[in-house]
């Protein structure tokens, strides 16, 4: 190998090692040096303070001699317990002193003599405590981090990293003169990997099953009760759908004990294992049992079996919830394996979508999104199986597609149109006849297909009307009376939150306050795009006509997903009685709020399938990239969740 090529490779190695080292520091080693400061009673001064127009109060207490520049938790202890709930706020000063903008509210509960308040790590100089009425503070404990120590640690670490990296590259240059060409080494490594993988006989389906079980159990046990988005709401709906009207009360008690004073918003507020053990003593009240089966039960078929096992065995609340999540994991596993077995193309891409951290999180929760995602992916796989594998499509296959589409439509309305992908099946395969009438030929007509799509939209709009009038009324008011305002909302929403959508689609935990690093998100997107472009040796890519129908379906489904949350954007509690009222409220709103990236998981495969055949790449060492991806994504998931909730 010539010297120029050797030096060029050494520089590439130098940059990669240095970049990985700095990334490691910023995401792992940067979370060190916890400090604690005890402020005794005599240093907590009662002051007469006016905060931006708020009336003066005798119940203001200012702490002096704060030596921690980055405070993330304040613990207030009183001389005695309080005989009623007392509300208060902690104000933390910045350059311009105290203000209403920088504060955190708290409640000292009846019978308690202390309270912990989690805060952002930006507190400077001083803290002010304000309560509804005067209390006797015994002392205050501050927890935080020191900038000085972290700066010194950073310089020592980065200096050592630079020296190590330099020595590594010098050794590479010295020894590489006697080593074979770099590309030849890669080829040998490639052959070795193939031999090893051939010996393991680990196919996509086996890998999916093993990975889902391992990561599903991890997320099920490590994510605390109540921290998965909308978990309490879905638990309430699920128990009421089977006749347990008051089960959510026990859920609230267990959640309050297990979580304690921990807050989901700040990294440094961890859970207490002892508190969780105390919550293990709470049971459901069965005095009002009256089991029933309702239509809403369909939405929670994945969690009800496991939950009922624990409930009927009279297990504690936490164990009933755990069994429900394990039951959901088993059903998700079965549906996922069926999906991958049916899917003739791009199994690696579907496997990747099904194993996204947020997807697994949803699949071990009480959310019916778990069932929606699994069934939508199963329907897509079945339609592609009809397109590529089946020699002809008869009424049996048609009704299976229709049944799954209607079921998904009931579970969550926007995704019912996934069944529109049936349009990509060649009309030559449609053997649908009623006596002398050739229905298959009729379905091959473009205008007939468009008419069917419009019929589906009408059915979906009717579903909106039956289930929830509010979004439909708002949408109709905007579209018919001010379409420019409607277009502005859609455009601003799509343009303003793409990174948030990607993050909450791939890795964002604990009420969306625990995101994975941006580098992991970008890496995931790149791998997904490469797998979407991967061409099959056995089956041809989709045609432009197929691409038209996929794009047509997406152009309808994506706006509907946003519009399903349009009622959530309005001010809480607003009941619209006129079109003008809707227009007045939405005139001041810039974008549609409440949409999360995970809402696009059921249609993610369809979105990526749209690009199939535009640029085709062969399977050239992409399995190595996938191996690296899964190592990175799973290890970062484990670290992110543990570091957020459990590790100091």
XYZ file of C-alpha atoms in Angstrom:
648
model
C 0.000 0.000 0.000
C 1.404 3.431 -0.904
C 2.202 5.975 1.811
C -0.410 8.554 0.693
C -3.226 6.036 0.938
C -1.994 4.835 4.322
C -1.840 8.383 5.726
C -5.307 9.181 4.333
C -6.774 6.126 6.065
C -4.966 7.043 9.291
C -6.531 10.524 9.204
C -9.977 8.999 8.688
C -9.417 6.710 11.695
C -8.202 9.706 13.741
C -11.356 11.721 12.996
C -13.681 8.765 13.671
C -12.066 7.875 17.019
C -11.990 11.522 18.122
C -15.640 12.014 17.137
C -16.791 8.848 18.910
C -14.798 9.827 21.978
C -16.376 13.294 22.167
C -19.812 11.779 21.609
C -19.152 9.324 24.456
C -18.186 12.189 26.758
C -21.181 14.364 25.933
C -23.708 11.542 26.421
C -22.208 9.430 29.203
C -19.203 10.886 30.996
C -20.818 14.327 31.150
C -23.317 13.063 33.734
C -20.983 13.009 36.747
C -20.201 15.054 39.833
C -23.405 15.255 41.833
C -23.181 17.816 44.639
C -25.318 18.340 47.749
C -25.623 21.452 49.901
C -27.428 21.546 53.242
C -28.864 24.964 54.127
C -29.783 25.133 57.846
C -32.786 26.895 59.298
C -30.939 30.109 60.187
C -29.838 30.644 56.582
C -33.385 30.421 55.212
C -34.528 34.000 55.628
C -38.139 35.190 55.748
C -38.388 38.124 53.327
C -40.977 40.559 52.040
C -40.713 40.083 48.272
C -42.669 41.321 45.262
C -42.441 39.158 42.113
C -43.533 40.894 38.925
C -46.740 42.410 40.232
C -47.675 39.560 42.585
C -48.908 40.900 45.892
C -46.380 40.868 48.705
C -46.529 38.002 51.149
C -45.089 37.150 54.548
C -44.685 33.546 53.353
C -41.542 34.146 51.272
C -38.240 32.510 52.146
C -34.949 33.252 50.447
C -31.892 31.015 50.671
C -28.503 32.686 50.791
C -24.970 31.357 50.219
C -25.994 29.004 47.444
C -22.729 27.448 46.221
C -24.141 25.063 43.590
C -24.425 26.801 40.208
C -26.564 24.085 38.580
C -29.327 22.996 40.957
C -31.692 20.242 39.798
C -33.553 19.417 43.030
C -34.724 21.327 46.106
C -35.899 19.453 49.213
C -37.747 21.493 51.843
C -38.167 20.082 55.359
C -40.508 21.652 57.922
C -40.413 21.732 61.730
C -43.681 19.799 61.886
C -46.222 18.098 59.702
C -48.956 20.185 58.109
C -52.636 19.598 58.875
C -53.781 20.423 55.332
C -52.370 20.636 51.798
C -50.279 23.798 51.309
C -49.447 24.995 47.823
C -46.258 26.835 47.004
C -43.695 27.707 44.354
C -39.919 27.694 44.073
C -38.481 30.614 42.079
C -34.928 30.437 40.791
C -33.000 33.513 39.805
C -31.231 34.175 36.535
C -29.475 37.375 35.470
C -32.597 39.507 35.960
C -33.614 38.086 39.320
C -36.812 36.194 40.090
C -39.791 36.062 37.747
C -42.964 34.073 37.099
C -41.329 32.546 34.033
C -38.776 30.568 36.033
C -40.549 28.719 38.792
C -41.805 25.268 39.789
C -44.992 24.676 41.771
C -45.316 22.133 44.576
C -47.766 20.911 47.221
C -46.868 19.965 50.787
C -49.433 17.233 51.375
C -51.459 16.866 54.535
C -49.564 14.865 57.164
C -46.198 15.433 55.454
C -43.291 17.521 56.748
C -41.154 17.654 53.596
C -41.376 17.980 49.816
C -38.986 17.510 46.887
C -39.105 19.781 43.845
C -37.306 18.919 40.621
C -35.924 21.857 38.672
C -34.048 22.562 35.451
C -30.288 22.779 35.992
C -30.030 26.534 35.447
C -30.482 27.909 38.960
C -28.025 30.720 39.735
C -27.095 32.536 42.925
C -30.309 32.296 44.898
C -33.655 30.531 45.357
C -36.937 31.942 46.637
C -39.697 29.833 48.227
C -43.245 31.204 48.342
C -46.155 29.399 50.049
C -49.852 30.157 50.396
C -49.420 30.672 54.122
C -46.536 30.946 56.539
C -44.736 27.713 57.475
C -41.751 26.985 59.687
C -38.894 25.702 57.531
C -36.375 23.495 59.328
C -33.873 23.406 56.467
C -33.367 23.093 52.727
C -31.251 20.606 50.778
C -29.968 21.484 47.313
C -28.709 18.929 44.801
C -26.854 19.863 41.635
C -23.627 19.873 39.632
C -20.511 22.002 39.506
C -19.314 23.554 36.246
C -15.708 23.802 37.458
C -15.284 20.085 38.051
C -16.927 19.173 34.772
C -14.685 21.569 32.842
C -11.534 20.110 34.407
C -12.744 16.573 33.726
C -13.523 17.527 30.145
C -10.036 18.917 29.472
C -8.336 15.898 31.058
C -10.528 13.471 29.128
C -10.221 15.200 25.759
C -6.450 15.646 26.185
C -6.027 11.963 26.962
C -8.304 11.029 24.067
C -6.272 13.146 21.637
C -2.966 11.561 22.727
C -4.437 8.025 22.557
C -5.907 8.719 19.106
C -2.592 10.103 17.830
C -0.610 7.086 19.089
C -3.160 4.728 17.530
C -2.826 6.380 14.112
C 0.995 6.440 14.253
C 1.010 2.707 15.001
C -1.418 2.163 12.115
C 0.911 3.953 9.673
C 4.008 2.083 10.941
C 2.506 -1.395 10.816
C 0.293 -0.995 7.760
C 3.266 -1.163 5.384
C 3.485 -4.867 6.079
C -0.281 -5.517 6.004
C -2.380 -6.407 2.967
C -4.474 -3.816 1.172
C -7.303 -2.313 3.280
C -10.012 -3.304 0.789
C -8.729 -6.878 0.773
C -8.985 -6.931 4.576
C -12.613 -5.828 4.324
C -13.311 -8.592 1.797
C -11.803 -11.183 4.127
C -13.835 -9.805 7.036
C -16.934 -9.920 4.839
C -16.333 -13.594 3.998
C -15.712 -14.428 7.658
C -18.991 -12.768 8.687
C -20.911 -14.682 6.025
C -19.428 -17.997 7.176
C -20.280 -17.250 10.808
C -23.823 -16.144 9.993
C -24.344 -19.207 7.800
C -23.290 -21.382 10.720
C -25.683 -19.623 13.100
C -28.607 -19.892 10.641
C -30.196 -16.826 12.221
C -32.789 -15.515 9.770
C -34.788 -12.298 10.014
C -37.770 -13.917 11.742
C -35.653 -15.625 14.419
C -33.728 -12.426 15.054
C -36.965 -10.437 15.345
C -38.413 -12.880 17.880
C -35.291 -12.913 20.064
C -34.764 -9.144 19.908
C -38.434 -8.322 20.595
C -38.644 -10.599 23.618
C -35.385 -9.292 25.139
C -36.039 -5.582 24.518
C -39.758 -5.916 25.258
C -39.127 -7.438 28.682
C -36.486 -4.815 29.405
C -38.777 -1.881 28.580
C -41.722 -3.503 30.346
C -39.829 -3.791 33.634
C -37.680 -0.644 33.395
C -40.306 1.953 32.384
C -42.141 3.015 35.565
C -45.895 2.890 35.981
C -47.601 5.897 34.447
C -44.610 7.107 32.435
C -45.581 5.712 29.019
C -47.637 8.315 27.108
C -51.396 8.068 27.837
C -50.919 4.884 29.866
C -53.358 5.879 32.618
C -56.006 6.928 30.079
C -55.763 3.637 28.199
C -55.827 1.638 31.449
C -59.016 3.457 32.461
C -60.639 2.778 29.082
C -59.525 -0.849 29.104
C -60.872 -1.657 32.579
C -64.174 0.118 31.896
C -64.567 -1.834 28.643
C -64.674 -5.051 30.713
C -66.867 -3.643 33.487
C -64.304 -2.594 36.122
C -65.397 0.996 36.651
C -63.201 1.876 39.648
C -59.999 -0.016 38.836
C -58.228 3.213 37.875
C -58.403 4.365 41.520
C -56.086 1.530 42.573
C -53.871 2.357 39.576
C -53.573 5.957 40.808
C -52.678 4.839 44.332
C -50.006 2.434 43.086
C -48.617 5.026 40.684
C -48.425 7.683 43.392
C -46.580 5.369 45.777
C -44.253 3.863 43.164
C -43.234 7.132 41.544
C -43.177 9.176 44.753
C -41.808 12.663 44.147
C -39.923 11.731 40.983
C -40.592 13.933 37.976
C -40.399 12.800 34.365
C -39.075 16.111 33.134
C -35.526 16.125 34.526
C -32.714 13.656 34.054
C -31.466 13.774 37.624
C -34.679 12.869 39.443
C -34.500 9.086 39.876
C -36.963 6.510 41.184
C -36.702 4.994 44.648
C -36.776 1.174 44.726
C -38.039 1.191 48.322
C -41.043 3.295 47.317
C -41.863 0.870 44.511
C -41.759 -2.025 46.974
C -44.290 -0.167 49.140
C -46.572 0.215 46.113
C -46.531 -3.572 45.763
C -48.972 -3.777 48.684
C -51.879 -2.111 46.830
C -54.677 -4.333 45.485
C -57.810 -3.775 43.411
C -61.126 -3.295 45.184
C -63.361 -6.089 43.873
C -66.500 -5.090 45.713
C -68.089 -3.654 42.551
C -67.103 -6.401 40.079
C -69.475 -6.838 37.163
C -67.579 -8.202 34.188
C -68.911 -7.492 30.720
C -67.759 -7.533 27.113
C -68.268 -4.445 24.999
C -67.227 -3.297 21.548
C -64.418 -1.293 23.164
C -62.939 -4.560 24.442
C -61.652 -5.189 20.900
C -59.154 -2.350 21.263
C -57.431 -3.965 24.225
C -57.372 -7.637 23.264
C -53.581 -7.613 23.596
C -53.517 -6.608 27.300
C -56.798 -7.966 28.706
C -55.748 -11.692 28.955
C -52.630 -11.004 31.023
C -54.404 -8.417 33.160
C -57.320 -10.743 33.940
C -54.932 -13.525 35.001
C -53.401 -11.245 37.626
C -56.760 -9.746 38.597
C -58.469 -13.108 39.122
C -55.469 -14.414 41.084
C -55.807 -11.337 43.333
C -52.252 -10.178 42.671
C -51.092 -6.637 43.569
C -51.820 -3.852 41.089
C -48.226 -3.632 39.851
C -48.099 -7.340 39.041
C -51.447 -7.207 37.218
C -50.033 -4.419 35.065
C -46.838 -6.391 34.485
C -48.726 -9.492 33.370
C -50.849 -7.365 31.034
C -47.710 -5.970 29.384
C -46.179 -9.441 29.030
C -49.425 -10.641 27.443
C -49.286 -7.726 24.991
C -45.693 -8.675 24.175
C -46.712 -12.262 23.360
C -49.542 -11.180 21.042
C -47.255 -8.620 19.362
C -44.672 -11.368 18.848
C -47.226 -13.673 17.195
C -48.534 -10.960 14.850
C -44.992 -9.806 14.036
C -43.824 -13.299 13.117
C -46.910 -13.737 10.905
C -46.111 -10.399 9.222
C -42.513 -11.320 8.427
C -43.501 -14.793 7.187
C -46.090 -13.348 4.810
C -43.898 -10.496 3.574
C -42.057 -11.518 0.382
C -39.902 -8.358 0.015
C -37.965 -6.000 2.292
C -38.252 -8.148 5.400
C -35.218 -6.428 6.901
C -36.949 -3.050 6.598
C -40.179 -4.312 8.197
C -38.156 -5.984 10.950
C -36.399 -2.677 11.616
C -39.713 -0.784 11.895
C -41.175 -3.422 14.225
C -38.056 -3.231 16.434
C -37.850 0.546 16.748
C -37.516 1.404 20.467
C -40.713 3.479 20.517
C -42.597 0.714 18.671
C -41.503 -1.835 21.284
C -42.404 0.622 24.051
C -45.937 0.908 22.636
C -46.197 -2.854 22.230
C -45.593 -3.434 25.967
C -48.039 -0.771 27.127
C -51.799 -0.431 27.522
C -52.140 1.699 24.398
C -54.229 0.205 21.606
C -51.564 1.617 19.254
C -49.849 -1.721 19.884
C -52.654 -3.589 18.129
C -53.010 -0.929 15.415
C -49.299 -1.104 14.507
C -49.244 -4.914 14.449
C -52.435 -5.257 12.377
C -51.476 -2.477 9.931
C -48.087 -4.099 9.272
C -49.780 -7.507 8.937
C -52.232 -6.073 6.379
C -49.406 -4.495 4.344
C -47.496 -7.803 4.369
C -50.618 -9.715 3.292
C -51.308 -7.342 0.383
C -47.688 -7.602 -0.828
C -47.948 -11.374 -0.536
C -51.007 -11.255 -2.808
C -49.113 -9.045 -5.252
C -45.908 -11.072 -5.488
C -46.646 -14.640 -4.363
C -50.302 -15.532 -4.945
C -51.156 -16.593 -8.473
C -54.699 -15.253 -8.219
C -56.784 -13.292 -5.722
C -60.227 -14.718 -4.983
C -63.077 -13.546 -2.776
C -61.525 -15.179 0.285
C -58.389 -13.021 0.027
C -60.472 -9.942 -0.789
C -62.607 -10.369 2.340
C -59.521 -10.890 4.516
C -58.165 -7.534 3.311
C -61.581 -5.913 3.853
C -61.931 -7.413 7.349
C -58.491 -6.239 8.484
C -59.100 -2.775 7.009
C -62.449 -2.400 8.812
C -60.956 -3.686 12.078
C -58.093 -1.180 11.873
C -60.601 1.527 10.934
C -62.491 0.820 14.154
C -59.361 0.679 16.291
C -57.993 3.990 15.005
C -59.761 5.711 12.154
C -56.878 7.312 10.159
C -55.201 3.951 9.487
C -58.215 2.249 7.926
C -57.011 3.464 4.531
C -53.934 1.202 4.715
C -56.186 -1.247 2.863
C -55.978 1.091 -0.150
C -52.675 -0.636 -0.958
C -54.884 -3.400 -2.402
C -54.854 -1.204 -5.515
C -51.249 -2.200 -6.292
C -52.285 -5.805 -6.996
C -52.280 -6.392 -10.785
C -55.788 -6.613 -12.202
C -54.780 -9.825 -14.021
C -54.654 -11.569 -10.635
C -58.127 -10.450 -9.533
C -60.348 -13.496 -10.031
C -63.449 -11.936 -8.496
C -66.620 -13.060 -10.233
C -70.297 -13.035 -9.366
C -71.920 -15.301 -11.917
C -71.271 -13.529 -15.229
C -70.105 -10.253 -13.651
C -66.306 -9.888 -13.627
C -65.724 -7.702 -10.555
C -61.947 -8.077 -10.942
C -62.002 -6.315 -14.306
C -64.119 -3.511 -12.850
C -61.646 -3.046 -9.993
C -58.896 -2.741 -12.593
C -60.469 0.468 -13.865
C -58.748 3.567 -12.456
C -61.971 5.546 -12.030
C -63.662 2.684 -10.207
C -60.699 2.517 -7.845
C -60.794 6.268 -7.210
C -64.518 5.995 -6.488
C -63.831 3.251 -3.946
C -61.215 5.428 -2.254
C -63.714 8.283 -1.991
C -66.220 5.843 -0.519
C -63.639 4.829 2.098
C -63.115 8.498 2.981
C -66.870 8.992 3.393
C -67.008 5.956 5.704
C -64.100 7.342 7.701
C -65.730 10.772 7.986
C -68.893 9.059 9.223
C -66.781 7.298 11.840
C -65.423 10.645 12.982
C -68.974 11.935 13.258
C -70.101 8.985 15.365
C -67.048 8.870 17.657
C -66.064 12.523 17.998
C -67.842 15.447 16.384
C -65.314 18.060 17.502
C -62.422 17.416 15.039
C -64.843 16.951 12.153
C -66.664 20.214 12.913
C -63.382 22.130 13.187
C -61.994 20.608 9.978
C -65.184 21.304 8.062
C -65.262 24.903 9.319
C -61.649 25.548 8.272
C -61.788 23.766 4.909
C -65.058 25.269 3.703
C -64.808 28.787 5.136
C -61.095 29.556 5.247
C -59.032 27.030 3.231
C -55.935 29.255 3.317
C -55.904 29.079 7.128
C -56.303 25.313 6.893
C -53.383 25.038 4.440
C -51.219 27.264 6.651
C -51.765 24.986 9.651
C -50.800 21.863 7.696
C -47.689 23.440 6.110
C -46.437 24.980 9.371
C -46.979 21.703 11.213
C -45.036 19.649 8.661
C -42.258 22.224 8.367
C -41.777 23.088 12.010
C -41.371 19.768 13.770
C -39.603 17.251 11.547
C -36.810 16.455 14.029
C -39.348 16.021 16.810
C -41.370 13.650 14.629
C -38.280 11.599 13.759
C -37.225 11.414 17.421
C -40.662 10.431 18.727
C -40.907 7.889 15.887
C -37.599 6.194 16.756
C -36.562 6.723 20.381
C -38.327 8.976 22.888
C -39.400 7.608 26.273
C -41.165 8.708 29.446
C -43.851 11.078 28.185
C -41.526 12.131 25.368
C -39.044 13.719 27.778
C -36.289 11.126 27.311
C -35.041 11.395 23.724
C -32.165 9.476 22.213
C -29.190 11.498 20.883
C -29.663 13.103 17.466
C -26.771 11.074 16.020
C -28.631 7.810 16.694
C -31.784 9.229 15.087
C -29.913 10.281 11.911
C -28.146 6.915 11.720
C -31.490 5.089 11.964
C -32.985 7.172 9.153
C -29.988 6.462 6.881
C -30.208 2.692 7.481
C -33.966 2.758 6.813
C -33.520 4.566 3.501
C -30.794 2.127 2.404
C -33.011 -0.866 3.221
C -35.900 0.779 1.350
C -33.713 1.074 -1.746
C -32.435 -2.504 -1.439
C -33.495 -4.444 -4.535
C -34.694 -8.050 -4.490
C -33.092 -10.755 -6.613
C -36.382 -12.697 -6.761
C -39.078 -10.015 -7.165
C -39.233 -6.922 -9.325
C -39.539 -3.459 -7.824
C -42.932 -1.767 -7.736
C -44.030 0.017 -10.885
C -44.793 3.703 -11.330
C -48.488 2.830 -11.380
C -48.088 1.094 -8.006
C -46.180 4.131 -6.774
C -49.078 6.358 -7.798
C -51.534 4.413 -5.636
C -49.158 4.294 -2.680
C -48.557 8.044 -2.971
C -52.280 8.672 -3.381
C -53.033 6.726 -0.178
C -50.287 8.539 1.732
C -51.492 11.954 0.555
C -54.832 11.150 2.167
C -53.631 9.367 5.320
C -50.904 11.793 6.423
C -53.145 14.915 6.533
C -55.874 12.873 8.255
C -53.384 11.868 10.980
C -52.693 15.555 11.623
C -56.357 16.486 11.400
C -57.277 13.815 13.954
C -55.474 15.991 16.532
C -56.797 19.336 15.361
C -59.328 19.475 18.207
C -56.452 18.933 20.662
C -54.836 22.157 19.436
C -57.642 24.464 20.572
C -57.719 25.912 24.056
C -58.698 23.372 26.681
C -62.393 23.258 27.416
C -63.502 25.243 24.370
C -66.875 24.100 23.050
C -67.425 25.508 19.582
C -70.947 26.612 18.770
C -70.315 28.442 15.490
C -67.980 28.466 12.503
C -66.853 32.001 13.289
C -65.791 30.940 16.768
C -63.605 28.225 15.246
C -61.998 30.699 12.841
C -61.338 33.239 15.619
C -59.589 30.654 17.809
C -57.503 29.076 15.041
C -56.494 32.460 13.638
C -54.030 32.737 16.557
C -52.711 29.154 16.256
C -49.617 28.504 14.139
C -49.627 24.719 13.948
C -51.483 21.561 14.920
C -50.292 20.311 18.305
C -50.259 16.840 19.823
C -49.071 14.826 16.814
C -46.193 12.479 17.672
C -43.848 10.580 15.403
C -45.170 7.204 16.587
C -48.482 8.039 14.916
C -46.752 7.336 11.579
C -45.430 3.882 12.525
C -48.416 1.979 10.996
C -47.761 3.626 7.607
C -43.955 3.886 7.805
C -43.384 0.816 5.627
C -45.772 2.202 2.981
C -43.947 5.544 3.017
C -40.610 3.834 2.444
C -42.040 1.378 -0.099
C -42.911 4.385 -2.250
C -39.158 4.765 -2.993
C -38.685 1.138 -4.019
C -37.164 0.976 -7.502
C -36.380 4.701 -7.807
C -32.751 3.880 -7.046
C -31.925 0.193 -6.603
C -28.959 -1.129 -4.667
C -27.843 -4.711 -4.308
C -27.325 -6.488 -0.995
C -23.668 -5.538 -0.647
C -22.601 -5.824 2.997
C -25.734 -4.110 4.274
C -26.068 -6.865 6.865
C -22.894 -5.501 8.509
C -24.496 -2.055 8.683
C -27.651 -3.597 10.172
C -25.600 -5.441 12.796
C -23.924 -2.172 13.787
C -27.298 -0.409 13.829
C -28.951 -2.928 16.179
C -25.973 -2.876 18.532
C -26.121 0.934 18.661
C -29.918 1.298 18.918
C -30.416 -1.365 21.582
C -27.437 -0.333 23.704
C -28.490 3.333 23.540
C -32.067 2.381 24.461
C -30.874 0.483 27.522
C -28.529 3.289 28.587
C -31.056 6.073 27.937
C -33.854 4.429 29.932
C -31.645 3.295 32.823
C -29.889 6.643 33.048
C -33.172 8.557 32.987
C -35.028 6.591 35.639
C -32.550 4.545 37.674
C -28.842 5.488 37.409
C -27.452 8.548 39.170
